[in-house]
C-alpha cells in the first residue's frame, strides 16, 4: 500500500471528486479525515462504507471559507493522529453567470470557498508539516483557469488563483520536504456538472466530441492523479499543475 501510516485531510470529501479521493487514499492505507459543508447523510454513508472495509475514515462538518473553522479542523486531526502528511484542497462551488449580471455575493462566495479555503487549510497544516519535514499538498484547480468559459469569471479567477498560490507556496516550503501541486480537471461526472450533462442532445454530443478520449472524466480519474501526487512516487514533483481532462483542452478535432 502506497500510503500506509500516512494521515490525510481532504476538503469536500462527501461527494464527487473528493469522495473518490477519500476512497483512493484510504484504500492505499492512509487514515483519512474529510470535511463537508451540509451533506451529512453522504458524509456519514462514506464513513460507514469505509469502516466496513476496515479503513479509518472520519468526517467533520465545516465551512472551508472560514479561517477559524479550518484551524479548528486541523487541530482536531492533530489531536487524534498527531500529524498530517497529506492535504487535498478539493472543496469547491460554482455560481455561474455573466459578469454584467453577477452579484458581488456570487463573486465573493466562489472566491472564498474555492481560493481562500486553500489559503486557510494550507496555512493551518504548514507548521505541523514543516516540523515533520514531510508534507504533500494537492490543490484542485480546473482547466477553467486557463481557457475562457462564458459565465465563469468568478470560478476561473478562483482556479487561476489556486495555480499561482500553488507555485509560490512550492518555492516557500520545498526546503522542508513539502511538495505543493495542483490538478486541473476537465469535464468530470459529478453533481457540479449535472446541469450541463442533463442538457443531453446535440449540444452535449458536441461537448463529448471535443474530448479526445470521447468521454467525460470519472471522479476516479482525478482521484488517481491526486493519489499519485500525494504519494512518494511524486516525491520530486512540486509546483506543477497536472491537467487531467481526457484531451479536452488540446483543441483537436
Ligand atoms: P461536488 O460534487 O459539487 O462536491 C463538492 C464538495 O465540496 C462537497 O463535498 C461539498 O460538501 C464540498 N463543499 C462545498 N462548499 C464547501 C464549503 N464551503 N465548506 C466545506 N465543504 C464544501 O464537486 P466536484 O465536481 O466533485 O468538484 C470537486 C472539486 O473539483 C472542486 O474544487 C471543483 O471546482 C473541481 N473541479 C470539478 C470539475 C468537474 O467537472 N466536476 C472540473 C474541474 C474542477 P457538501 O456535500 O456538504 O455540499
PDB file of C-alpha atoms and ligand atoms in Angstrom:
ATOM      1  CA  UNK A   1       0.000   0.000   0.000  1.00  0.00           C
ATOM      2  CA  UNK A   2       1.413   3.356  -1.083  1.00  0.00           C
ATOM      3  CA  UNK A   3       0.189   5.408   1.887  1.00  0.00           C
ATOM      4  CA  UNK A   4       0.494   3.040   4.841  1.00  0.00           C
ATOM      5  CA  UNK A   5       0.852   5.032   8.067  1.00  0.00           C
ATOM      6  CA  UNK A   6       0.054   8.357   6.437  1.00  0.00           C
ATOM      7  CA  UNK A   7      -2.525  10.843   7.758  1.00  0.00           C
ATOM      8  CA  UNK A   8      -4.591  12.729   5.183  1.00  0.00           C
ATOM      9  CA  UNK A   9      -7.098  15.586   5.259  1.00  0.00           C
ATOM     10  CA  UNK A  10      -9.449  16.090   2.300  1.00  0.00           C
ATOM     11  CA  UNK A  11     -11.792  19.079   1.920  1.00  0.00           C
ATOM     12  CA  UNK A  12     -15.132  18.480   0.222  1.00  0.00           C
ATOM     13  CA  UNK A  13     -14.962  14.715   0.679  1.00  0.00           C
ATOM     14  CA  UNK A  14     -18.653  13.899   0.907  1.00  0.00           C
ATOM     15  CA  UNK A  15     -19.409  13.769  -2.812  1.00  0.00           C
ATOM     16  CA  UNK A  16     -17.961  13.700  -6.321  1.00  0.00           C
ATOM     17  CA  UNK A  17     -14.210  14.001  -6.799  1.00  0.00           C
ATOM     18  CA  UNK A  18     -13.478  14.475  -3.090  1.00  0.00           C
ATOM     19  CA  UNK A  19     -15.295  11.272  -2.208  1.00  0.00           C
ATOM     20  CA  UNK A  20     -13.264   9.329  -4.785  1.00  0.00           C
ATOM     21  CA  UNK A  21     -10.082  10.891  -3.357  1.00  0.00           C
ATOM     22  CA  UNK A  22     -11.035   9.809   0.179  1.00  0.00           C
ATOM     23  CA  UNK A  23     -11.647   6.268  -1.080  1.00  0.00           C
ATOM     24  CA  UNK A  24      -8.360   6.135  -3.022  1.00  0.00           C
ATOM     25  CA  UNK A  25      -6.221   7.417  -0.129  1.00  0.00           C
ATOM     26  CA  UNK A  26      -7.898   5.096   2.395  1.00  0.00           C
ATOM     27  CA  UNK A  27      -7.569   2.111   0.029  1.00  0.00           C
ATOM     28  CA  UNK A  28      -3.819   2.787  -0.062  1.00  0.00           C
ATOM     29  CA  UNK A  29      -3.575   2.666   3.733  1.00  0.00           C
ATOM     30  CA  UNK A  30      -3.915   6.308   4.820  1.00  0.00           C
ATOM     31  CA  UNK A  31      -6.082   7.328   7.748  1.00  0.00           C
ATOM     32  CA  UNK A  32      -8.330   9.992   6.282  1.00  0.00           C
ATOM     33  CA  UNK A  33     -10.254  12.909   7.766  1.00  0.00           C
ATOM     34  CA  UNK A  34     -12.523  14.796   5.408  1.00  0.00           C
ATOM     35  CA  UNK A  35     -14.766  17.833   5.707  1.00  0.00           C
ATOM     36  CA  UNK A  36     -18.094  18.633   4.114  1.00  0.00           C
ATOM     37  CA  UNK A  37     -20.433  21.605   4.323  1.00  0.00           C
ATOM     38  CA  UNK A  38     -24.011  20.391   4.661  1.00  0.00           C
ATOM     39  CA  UNK A  39     -24.464  16.911   3.221  1.00  0.00           C
ATOM     40  CA  UNK A  40     -24.199  14.920   6.470  1.00  0.00           C
ATOM     41  CA  UNK A  41     -26.016  11.885   5.037  1.00  0.00           C
ATOM     42  CA  UNK A  42     -23.453  11.419   2.252  1.00  0.00           C
ATOM     43  CA  UNK A  43     -20.582  12.037   4.652  1.00  0.00           C
ATOM     44  CA  UNK A  44     -21.872   9.506   7.193  1.00  0.00           C
ATOM     45  CA  UNK A  45     -22.551   6.935   4.467  1.00  0.00           C
ATOM     46  CA  UNK A  46     -18.973   7.266   3.205  1.00  0.00           C
ATOM     47  CA  UNK A  47     -17.533   6.876   6.724  1.00  0.00           C
ATOM     48  CA  UNK A  48     -19.677   3.765   7.306  1.00  0.00           C
ATOM     49  CA  UNK A  49     -18.769   2.267   3.934  1.00  0.00           C
ATOM     50  CA  UNK A  50     -15.055   2.758   4.560  1.00  0.00           C
ATOM     51  CA  UNK A  51     -15.305   1.368   8.115  1.00  0.00           C
ATOM     52  CA  UNK A  52     -16.992  -1.745   6.712  1.00  0.00           C
ATOM     53  CA  UNK A  53     -13.870  -2.271   4.607  1.00  0.00           C
ATOM     54  CA  UNK A  54     -11.624  -1.886   7.645  1.00  0.00           C
ATOM     55  CA  UNK A  55     -10.473   1.631   6.734  1.00  0.00           C
ATOM     56  CA  UNK A  56     -10.153   4.505   9.187  1.00  0.00           C
ATOM     57  CA  UNK A  57     -12.050   7.499   7.823  1.00  0.00           C
ATOM     58  CA  UNK A  58     -13.656  10.304   9.846  1.00  0.00           C
ATOM     59  CA  UNK A  59     -15.784  13.281   8.798  1.00  0.00           C
ATOM     60  CA  UNK A  60     -16.169  16.819  10.138  1.00  0.00           C
ATOM     61  CA  UNK A  61     -18.675  19.489   9.196  1.00  0.00           C
ATOM     62  CA  UNK A  62     -17.073  22.848   8.427  1.00  0.00           C
ATOM     63  CA  UNK A  63     -17.189  25.834   6.106  1.00  0.00           C
ATOM     64  CA  UNK A  64     -13.795  25.811   4.379  1.00  0.00           C
ATOM     65  CA  UNK A  65     -14.017  29.527   3.641  1.00  0.00           C
ATOM     66  CA  UNK A  66     -13.740  30.341   7.364  1.00  0.00           C
ATOM     67  CA  UNK A  67     -10.197  30.564   8.713  1.00  0.00           C
ATOM     68  CA  UNK A  68     -11.123  29.754  12.316  1.00  0.00           C
ATOM     69  CA  UNK A  69     -13.027  26.633  11.214  1.00  0.00           C
ATOM     70  CA  UNK A  70     -10.079  25.417   9.114  1.00  0.00           C
ATOM     71  CA  UNK A  71      -7.719  25.921  12.061  1.00  0.00           C
ATOM     72  CA  UNK A  72     -10.082  24.002  14.345  1.00  0.00           C
ATOM     73  CA  UNK A  73     -10.342  21.060  11.922  1.00  0.00           C
ATOM     74  CA  UNK A  74      -6.573  20.776  11.559  1.00  0.00           C
ATOM     75  CA  UNK A  75      -6.237  20.854  15.355  1.00  0.00           C
ATOM     76  CA  UNK A  76      -8.808  18.049  15.659  1.00  0.00           C
ATOM     77  CA  UNK A  77      -6.831  15.902  13.222  1.00  0.00           C
ATOM     78  CA  UNK A  78      -3.601  16.596  15.129  1.00  0.00           C
ATOM     79  CA  UNK A  79      -5.310  15.790  18.445  1.00  0.00           C
ATOM     80  CA  UNK A  80      -6.444  12.446  17.041  1.00  0.00           C
ATOM     81  CA  UNK A  81      -3.484  11.328  14.958  1.00  0.00           C
ATOM     82  CA  UNK A  82      -0.612  13.684  15.999  1.00  0.00           C
ATOM     83  CA  UNK A  83       0.467  14.526  12.439  1.00  0.00           C
ATOM     84  CA  UNK A  84      -0.802  15.472   8.974  1.00  0.00           C
ATOM     85  CA  UNK A  85       1.063  14.187   5.944  1.00  0.00           C
ATOM     86  CA  UNK A  86      -1.341  14.944   3.120  1.00  0.00           C
ATOM     87  CA  UNK A  87      -3.740  17.839   2.469  1.00  0.00           C
ATOM     88  CA  UNK A  88      -6.081  17.686  -0.527  1.00  0.00           C
ATOM     89  CA  UNK A  89      -7.769  21.066  -1.017  1.00  0.00           C
ATOM     90  CA  UNK A  90     -10.713  19.892  -3.084  1.00  0.00           C
ATOM     91  CA  UNK A  91     -13.871  21.694  -1.866  1.00  0.00           C
ATOM     92  CA  UNK A  92     -15.356  23.966  -4.491  1.00  0.00           C
ATOM     93  CA  UNK A  93     -18.543  25.500  -5.823  1.00  0.00           C
ATOM     94  CA  UNK A  94     -19.825  27.222  -8.949  1.00  0.00           C
ATOM     95  CA  UNK A  95     -22.146  30.215  -9.127  1.00  0.00           C
ATOM     96  CA  UNK A  96     -22.086  30.864 -12.855  1.00  0.00           C
ATOM     97  CA  UNK A  97     -23.373  33.992 -14.549  1.00  0.00           C
ATOM     98  CA  UNK A  98     -22.207  36.655 -16.965  1.00  0.00           C
ATOM     99  CA  UNK A  99     -20.138  39.357 -15.294  1.00  0.00           C
ATOM    100  CA  UNK A 100     -22.626  42.069 -16.291  1.00  0.00           C
ATOM    101  CA  UNK A 101     -25.237  40.481 -14.055  1.00  0.00           C
ATOM    102  CA  UNK A 102     -23.048  38.804 -11.442  1.00  0.00           C
ATOM    103  CA  UNK A 103     -23.790  39.828  -7.887  1.00  0.00           C
ATOM    104  CA  UNK A 104     -20.963  40.723  -5.529  1.00  0.00           C
ATOM    105  CA  UNK A 105     -22.224  37.882  -3.300  1.00  0.00           C
ATOM    106  CA  UNK A 106     -21.788  35.296  -6.050  1.00  0.00           C
ATOM    107  CA  UNK A 107     -18.323  36.635  -6.847  1.00  0.00           C
ATOM    108  CA  UNK A 108     -17.252  36.530  -3.199  1.00  0.00           C
ATOM    109  CA  UNK A 109     -18.805  33.151  -2.380  1.00  0.00           C
ATOM    110  CA  UNK A 110     -16.832  31.436  -5.143  1.00  0.00           C
ATOM    111  CA  UNK A 111     -13.560  33.208  -4.313  1.00  0.00           C
ATOM    112  CA  UNK A 112     -13.955  32.451  -0.600  1.00  0.00           C
ATOM    113  CA  UNK A 113     -14.957  28.803  -0.981  1.00  0.00           C
ATOM    114  CA  UNK A 114     -12.568  27.871  -3.786  1.00  0.00           C
ATOM    115  CA  UNK A 115      -9.490  30.046  -3.204  1.00  0.00           C
ATOM    116  CA  UNK A 116      -9.474  31.444   0.339  1.00  0.00           C
ATOM    117  CA  UNK A 117     -10.110  27.909   1.582  1.00  0.00           C
ATOM    118  CA  UNK A 118      -6.792  26.835   0.064  1.00  0.00           C
ATOM    119  CA  UNK A 119      -5.029  29.642   1.953  1.00  0.00           C
ATOM    120  CA  UNK A 120      -6.891  28.653   5.141  1.00  0.00           C
ATOM    121  CA  UNK A 121      -6.016  24.971   5.097  1.00  0.00           C
ATOM    122  CA  UNK A 122      -2.517  25.257   3.605  1.00  0.00           C
ATOM    123  CA  UNK A 123      -1.536  27.739   6.286  1.00  0.00           C
ATOM    124  CA  UNK A 124      -3.074  25.597   9.015  1.00  0.00           C
ATOM    125  CA  UNK A 125      -1.118  22.456   8.030  1.00  0.00           C
ATOM    126  CA  UNK A 126       2.167  24.228   7.300  1.00  0.00           C
ATOM    127  CA  UNK A 127       3.526  24.236  10.845  1.00  0.00           C
ATOM    128  CA  UNK A 128       2.998  20.510  11.535  1.00  0.00           C
ATOM    129  CA  UNK A 129       4.278  19.601   8.068  1.00  0.00           C
ATOM    130  CA  UNK A 130       7.352  21.791   8.494  1.00  0.00           C
ATOM    131  CA  UNK A 131       8.235  20.284  11.849  1.00  0.00           C
ATOM    132  CA  UNK A 132       7.679  16.776  10.429  1.00  0.00           C
ATOM    133  CA  UNK A 133       9.898  17.670   7.464  1.00  0.00           C
ATOM    134  CA  UNK A 134       7.274  15.984   5.306  1.00  0.00           C
ATOM    135  CA  UNK A 135       4.145  17.066   3.506  1.00  0.00           C
ATOM    136  CA  UNK A 136       2.096  16.690   0.352  1.00  0.00           C
ATOM    137  CA  UNK A 137      -0.391  19.414  -0.588  1.00  0.00           C
ATOM    138  CA  UNK A 138      -2.621  18.933  -3.639  1.00  0.00           C
ATOM    139  CA  UNK A 139      -4.967  21.730  -4.711  1.00  0.00           C
ATOM    140  CA  UNK A 140      -7.936  21.211  -7.034  1.00  0.00           C
ATOM    141  CA  UNK A 141      -7.806  23.795  -9.824  1.00  0.00           C
ATOM    142  CA  UNK A 142      -9.588  23.439 -13.176  1.00  0.00           C
ATOM    143  CA  UNK A 143      -8.977  23.780 -16.897  1.00  0.00           C
ATOM    144  CA  UNK A 144     -11.248  26.836 -16.500  1.00  0.00           C
ATOM    145  CA  UNK A 145      -8.200  28.629 -15.052  1.00  0.00           C
ATOM    146  CA  UNK A 146      -6.598  28.831 -18.495  1.00  0.00           C
ATOM    147  CA  UNK A 147      -9.428  28.560 -21.013  1.00  0.00           C
ATOM    148  CA  UNK A 148     -12.178  31.140 -21.381  1.00  0.00           C
ATOM    149  CA  UNK A 149     -15.652  29.996 -20.471  1.00  0.00           C
ATOM    150  CA  UNK A 150     -18.614  32.351 -20.621  1.00  0.00           C
ATOM    151  CA  UNK A 151     -20.281  32.813 -17.256  1.00  0.00           C
ATOM    152  CA  UNK A 152     -17.347  31.706 -15.132  1.00  0.00           C
ATOM    153  CA  UNK A 153     -15.288  34.812 -14.328  1.00  0.00           C
ATOM    154  CA  UNK A 154     -15.563  34.114 -10.597  1.00  0.00           C
ATOM    155  CA  UNK A 155     -14.777  30.408 -10.949  1.00  0.00           C
ATOM    156  CA  UNK A 156     -11.876  30.952 -13.403  1.00  0.00           C
ATOM    157  CA  UNK A 157     -10.401  33.653 -11.160  1.00  0.00           C
ATOM    158  CA  UNK A 158     -10.540  31.320  -8.163  1.00  0.00           C
ATOM    159  CA  UNK A 159      -8.967  28.418 -10.061  1.00  0.00           C
ATOM    160  CA  UNK A 160      -6.267  30.617 -11.628  1.00  0.00           C
ATOM    161  CA  UNK A 161      -5.514  31.943  -8.162  1.00  0.00           C
ATOM    162  CA  UNK A 162      -5.027  28.394  -6.948  1.00  0.00           C
ATOM    163  CA  UNK A 163      -2.405  27.765  -9.634  1.00  0.00           C
ATOM    164  CA  UNK A 164      -0.432  30.887  -8.664  1.00  0.00           C
ATOM    165  CA  UNK A 165      -0.698  30.035  -4.966  1.00  0.00           C
ATOM    166  CA  UNK A 166       0.498  26.501  -5.703  1.00  0.00           C
ATOM    167  CA  UNK A 167       3.649  27.633  -7.496  1.00  0.00           C
ATOM    168  CA  UNK A 168       4.561  30.306  -4.917  1.00  0.00           C
ATOM    169  CA  UNK A 169       3.967  28.065  -1.914  1.00  0.00           C
ATOM    170  CA  UNK A 170       6.032  25.298  -3.524  1.00  0.00           C
ATOM    171  CA  UNK A 171       9.030  27.650  -3.581  1.00  0.00           C
ATOM    172  CA  UNK A 172       8.434  28.699   0.025  1.00  0.00           C
ATOM    173  CA  UNK A 173       8.314  25.278   1.678  1.00  0.00           C
ATOM    174  CA  UNK A 174      10.182  22.920  -0.639  1.00  0.00           C
ATOM    175  CA  UNK A 175      13.257  23.022   1.606  1.00  0.00           C
ATOM    176  CA  UNK A 176      11.154  21.343   4.322  1.00  0.00           C
ATOM    177  CA  UNK A 177      10.386  18.391   2.041  1.00  0.00           C
ATOM    178  CA  UNK A 178       6.835  19.585   1.392  1.00  0.00           C
ATOM    179  CA  UNK A 179       5.535  19.397  -2.169  1.00  0.00           C
ATOM    180  CA  UNK A 180       2.674  21.567  -3.418  1.00  0.00           C
ATOM    181  CA  UNK A 181       0.922  20.665  -6.650  1.00  0.00           C
ATOM    182  CA  UNK A 182      -2.402  21.254  -8.364  1.00  0.00           C
ATOM    183  CA  UNK A 183      -4.700  19.249 -10.597  1.00  0.00           C
ATOM    184  CA  UNK A 184      -6.678  20.830 -13.422  1.00  0.00           C
ATOM    185  CA  UNK A 185      -9.604  18.500 -14.138  1.00  0.00           C
ATOM    186  CA  UNK A 186     -11.598  18.764 -17.335  1.00  0.00           C
ATOM    187  CA  UNK A 187     -15.263  17.781 -17.506  1.00  0.00           C
ATOM    188  CA  UNK A 188     -15.958  15.269 -14.733  1.00  0.00           C
ATOM    189  CA  UNK A 189     -19.198  13.386 -13.963  1.00  0.00           C
ATOM    190  CA  UNK A 190     -20.285  14.877 -10.622  1.00  0.00           C
ATOM    191  CA  UNK A 191     -23.168  16.902  -9.200  1.00  0.00           C
ATOM    192  CA  UNK A 192     -21.277  20.059 -10.226  1.00  0.00           C
ATOM    193  CA  UNK A 193     -21.664  19.247 -13.922  1.00  0.00           C
ATOM    194  CA  UNK A 194     -25.181  17.811 -13.654  1.00  0.00           C
ATOM    195  CA  UNK A 195     -26.829  20.820 -15.310  1.00  0.00           C
ATOM    196  CA  UNK A 196     -24.679  20.582 -18.437  1.00  0.00           C
ATOM    197  CA  UNK A 197     -24.893  16.796 -18.555  1.00  0.00           C
ATOM    198  CA  UNK A 198     -28.651  16.831 -18.210  1.00  0.00           C
ATOM    199  CA  UNK A 199     -28.921  19.039 -21.327  1.00  0.00           C
ATOM    200  CA  UNK A 200     -28.323  15.899 -23.386  1.00  0.00           C
ATOM    201  CA  UNK A 201     -28.989  16.106 -27.106  1.00  0.00           C
ATOM    202  CA  UNK A 202     -26.781  17.652 -29.784  1.00  0.00           C
ATOM    203  CA  UNK A 203     -25.187  20.239 -27.517  1.00  0.00           C
ATOM    204  CA  UNK A 204     -23.957  17.573 -25.162  1.00  0.00           C
ATOM    205  CA  UNK A 205     -22.714  15.386 -28.044  1.00  0.00           C
ATOM    206  CA  UNK A 206     -20.636  18.382 -29.164  1.00  0.00           C
ATOM    207  CA  UNK A 207     -19.043  18.638 -25.723  1.00  0.00           C
ATOM    208  CA  UNK A 208     -18.097  14.953 -25.750  1.00  0.00           C
ATOM    209  CA  UNK A 209     -16.855  15.173 -29.347  1.00  0.00           C
ATOM    210  CA  UNK A 210     -14.415  17.880 -28.217  1.00  0.00           C
ATOM    211  CA  UNK A 211     -12.779  15.485 -25.758  1.00  0.00           C
ATOM    212  CA  UNK A 212     -10.003  13.411 -27.364  1.00  0.00           C
ATOM    213  CA  UNK A 213     -10.920  10.316 -25.349  1.00  0.00           C
ATOM    214  CA  UNK A 214     -14.606  10.827 -26.267  1.00  0.00           C
ATOM    215  CA  UNK A 215     -15.929  10.509 -22.742  1.00  0.00           C
ATOM    216  CA  UNK A 216     -16.375  12.631 -19.633  1.00  0.00           C
ATOM    217  CA  UNK A 217     -13.959  12.011 -16.795  1.00  0.00           C
ATOM    218  CA  UNK A 218     -14.961   9.972 -13.776  1.00  0.00           C
ATOM    219  CA  UNK A 219     -14.170  11.099 -10.216  1.00  0.00           C
ATOM    220  CA  UNK A 220     -11.767   8.141 -10.021  1.00  0.00           C
ATOM    221  CA  UNK A 221      -9.735   9.571 -12.930  1.00  0.00           C
ATOM    222  CA  UNK A 222      -8.993  12.628 -10.786  1.00  0.00           C
ATOM    223  CA  UNK A 223      -8.574  10.616  -7.594  1.00  0.00           C
ATOM    224  CA  UNK A 224      -5.841   8.542  -9.254  1.00  0.00           C
ATOM    225  CA  UNK A 225      -3.931  11.731 -10.094  1.00  0.00           C
ATOM    226  CA  UNK A 226      -4.371  13.032  -6.529  1.00  0.00           C
ATOM    227  CA  UNK A 227      -3.144   9.701  -5.162  1.00  0.00           C
ATOM    228  CA  UNK A 228      -0.043   9.897  -7.353  1.00  0.00           C
ATOM    229  CA  UNK A 229       0.784  13.472  -6.291  1.00  0.00           C
ATOM    230  CA  UNK A 230       0.173  12.576  -2.630  1.00  0.00           C
ATOM    231  CA  UNK A 231       2.440   9.537  -2.766  1.00  0.00           C
ATOM    232  CA  UNK A 232       6.203   9.126  -2.704  1.00  0.00           C
ATOM    233  CA  UNK A 233       6.052   8.301  -6.417  1.00  0.00           C
ATOM    234  CA  UNK A 234       5.781  12.082  -6.887  1.00  0.00           C
ATOM    235  CA  UNK A 235       8.486  12.983  -4.347  1.00  0.00           C
ATOM    236  CA  UNK A 236      10.409  15.151  -6.831  1.00  0.00           C
ATOM    237  CA  UNK A 237       7.420  16.933  -8.379  1.00  0.00           C
ATOM    238  CA  UNK A 238       6.430  20.313  -6.946  1.00  0.00           C
ATOM    239  CA  UNK A 239       4.794  23.498  -8.182  1.00  0.00           C
ATOM    240  CA  UNK A 240       3.222  21.530 -11.019  1.00  0.00           C
ATOM    241  CA  UNK A 241      -0.299  21.761 -12.433  1.00  0.00           C
ATOM    242  CA  UNK A 242      -1.357  18.376 -13.782  1.00  0.00           C
ATOM    243  CA  UNK A 243      -4.103  18.584 -16.394  1.00  0.00           C
ATOM    244  CA  UNK A 244      -6.433  15.581 -16.272  1.00  0.00           C
ATOM    245  CA  UNK A 245      -9.019  16.243 -18.962  1.00  0.00           C
ATOM    246  CA  UNK A 246      -9.005  13.390 -21.480  1.00  0.00           C
ATOM    247  CA  UNK A 247      -7.619  15.820 -24.064  1.00  0.00           C
ATOM    248  CA  UNK A 248     -10.435  18.379 -23.718  1.00  0.00           C
ATOM    249  CA  UNK A 249      -8.042  21.328 -23.930  1.00  0.00           C
ATOM    250  CA  UNK A 250      -5.859  20.006 -26.755  1.00  0.00           C
ATOM    251  CA  UNK A 251      -8.088  21.660 -29.313  1.00  0.00           C
ATOM    252  CA  UNK A 252      -8.044  18.592 -31.516  1.00  0.00           C
ATOM    253  CA  UNK A 253     -10.862  17.671 -33.886  1.00  0.00           C
TER     254      UNK A 253
HETATM  255  P1  LIG B   1     -19.300  18.481  -5.988  1.00  0.00           P
HETATM  256  O1  LIG B   1     -19.698  17.143  -6.461  1.00  0.00           O
HETATM  257  O2  LIG B   1     -20.242  19.623  -6.117  1.00  0.00           O
HETATM  258  O3  LIG B   1     -18.819  18.351  -4.448  1.00  0.00           O
HETATM  259  C1  LIG B   1     -18.352  19.490  -3.778  1.00  0.00           C
HETATM  260  C2  LIG B   1     -17.819  19.106  -2.425  1.00  0.00           C
HETATM  261  O4  LIG B   1     -17.310  20.294  -1.771  1.00  0.00           O
HETATM  262  C3  LIG B   1     -18.874  18.531  -1.487  1.00  0.00           C
HETATM  263  O5  LIG B   1     -18.255  17.579  -0.644  1.00  0.00           O
HETATM  264  C4  LIG B   1     -19.298  19.758  -0.674  1.00  0.00           C
HETATM  265  O6  LIG B   1     -19.860  19.431   0.607  1.00  0.00           O
HETATM  266  C5  LIG B   1     -17.966  20.444  -0.508  1.00  0.00           C
HETATM  267  N1  LIG B   1     -18.088  21.872  -0.209  1.00  0.00           N
HETATM  268  C6  LIG B   1     -18.604  22.847  -0.996  1.00  0.00           C
HETATM  269  N2  LIG B   1     -18.538  24.040  -0.356  1.00  0.00           N
HETATM  270  C7  LIG B   1     -17.986  23.804   0.851  1.00  0.00           C
HETATM  271  C8  LIG B   1     -17.679  24.613   1.973  1.00  0.00           C
HETATM  272  N3  LIG B   1     -17.922  25.937   1.983  1.00  0.00           N
HETATM  273  N4  LIG B   1     -17.129  24.027   3.064  1.00  0.00           N
HETATM  274  C9  LIG B   1     -16.881  22.698   3.084  1.00  0.00           C
HETATM  275  N5  LIG B   1     -17.140  21.869   2.059  1.00  0.00           N
HETATM  276  C10 LIG B   1     -17.695  22.421   0.948  1.00  0.00           C
HETATM  277  O7  LIG B   1     -17.955  18.982  -6.731  1.00  0.00           O
HETATM  278  P2  LIG B   1     -16.921  18.164  -7.640  1.00  0.00           P
HETATM  279  O8  LIG B   1     -17.394  18.206  -9.039  1.00  0.00           O
HETATM  280  O9  LIG B   1     -16.599  16.881  -7.008  1.00  0.00           O
HETATM  281  O10 LIG B   1     -15.661  19.158  -7.568  1.00  0.00           O
HETATM  282  C11 LIG B   1     -14.615  18.978  -6.636  1.00  0.00           C
HETATM  283  C12 LIG B   1     -13.516  19.988  -6.973  1.00  0.00           C
HETATM  284  O11 LIG B   1     -13.061  19.769  -8.308  1.00  0.00           O
HETATM  285  C13 LIG B   1     -13.986  21.441  -6.929  1.00  0.00           C
HETATM  286  O12 LIG B   1     -12.956  22.274  -6.431  1.00  0.00           O
HETATM  287  C14 LIG B   1     -14.250  21.763  -8.381  1.00  0.00           C
HETATM  288  O13 LIG B   1     -14.141  23.138  -8.646  1.00  0.00           O
HETATM  289  C15 LIG B   1     -13.141  20.975  -9.056  1.00  0.00           C
HETATM  290  N6  LIG B   1     -13.423  20.665 -10.458  1.00  0.00           N
HETATM  291  C16 LIG B   1     -14.511  19.933 -10.829  1.00  0.00           C
HETATM  292  C17 LIG B   1     -14.737  19.670 -12.173  1.00  0.00           C
HETATM  293  C18 LIG B   1     -15.913  18.856 -12.648  1.00  0.00           C
HETATM  294  O14 LIG B   1     -16.090  18.729 -13.873  1.00  0.00           O
HETATM  295  N7  LIG B   1     -16.721  18.287 -11.775  1.00  0.00           N
HETATM  296  C19 LIG B   1     -13.857  20.188 -13.146  1.00  0.00           C
HETATM  297  C20 LIG B   1     -12.772  20.942 -12.732  1.00  0.00           C
HETATM  298  C21 LIG B   1     -12.551  21.169 -11.383  1.00  0.00           C
HETATM  299  P3  LIG B   1     -21.467  19.063   0.754  1.00  0.00           P
HETATM  300  O15 LIG B   1     -21.622  17.677   0.193  1.00  0.00           O
HETATM  301  O16 LIG B   1     -21.711  19.122   2.212  1.00  0.00           O
HETATM  302  O17 LIG B   1     -22.198  20.097  -0.037  1.00  0.00           O
END
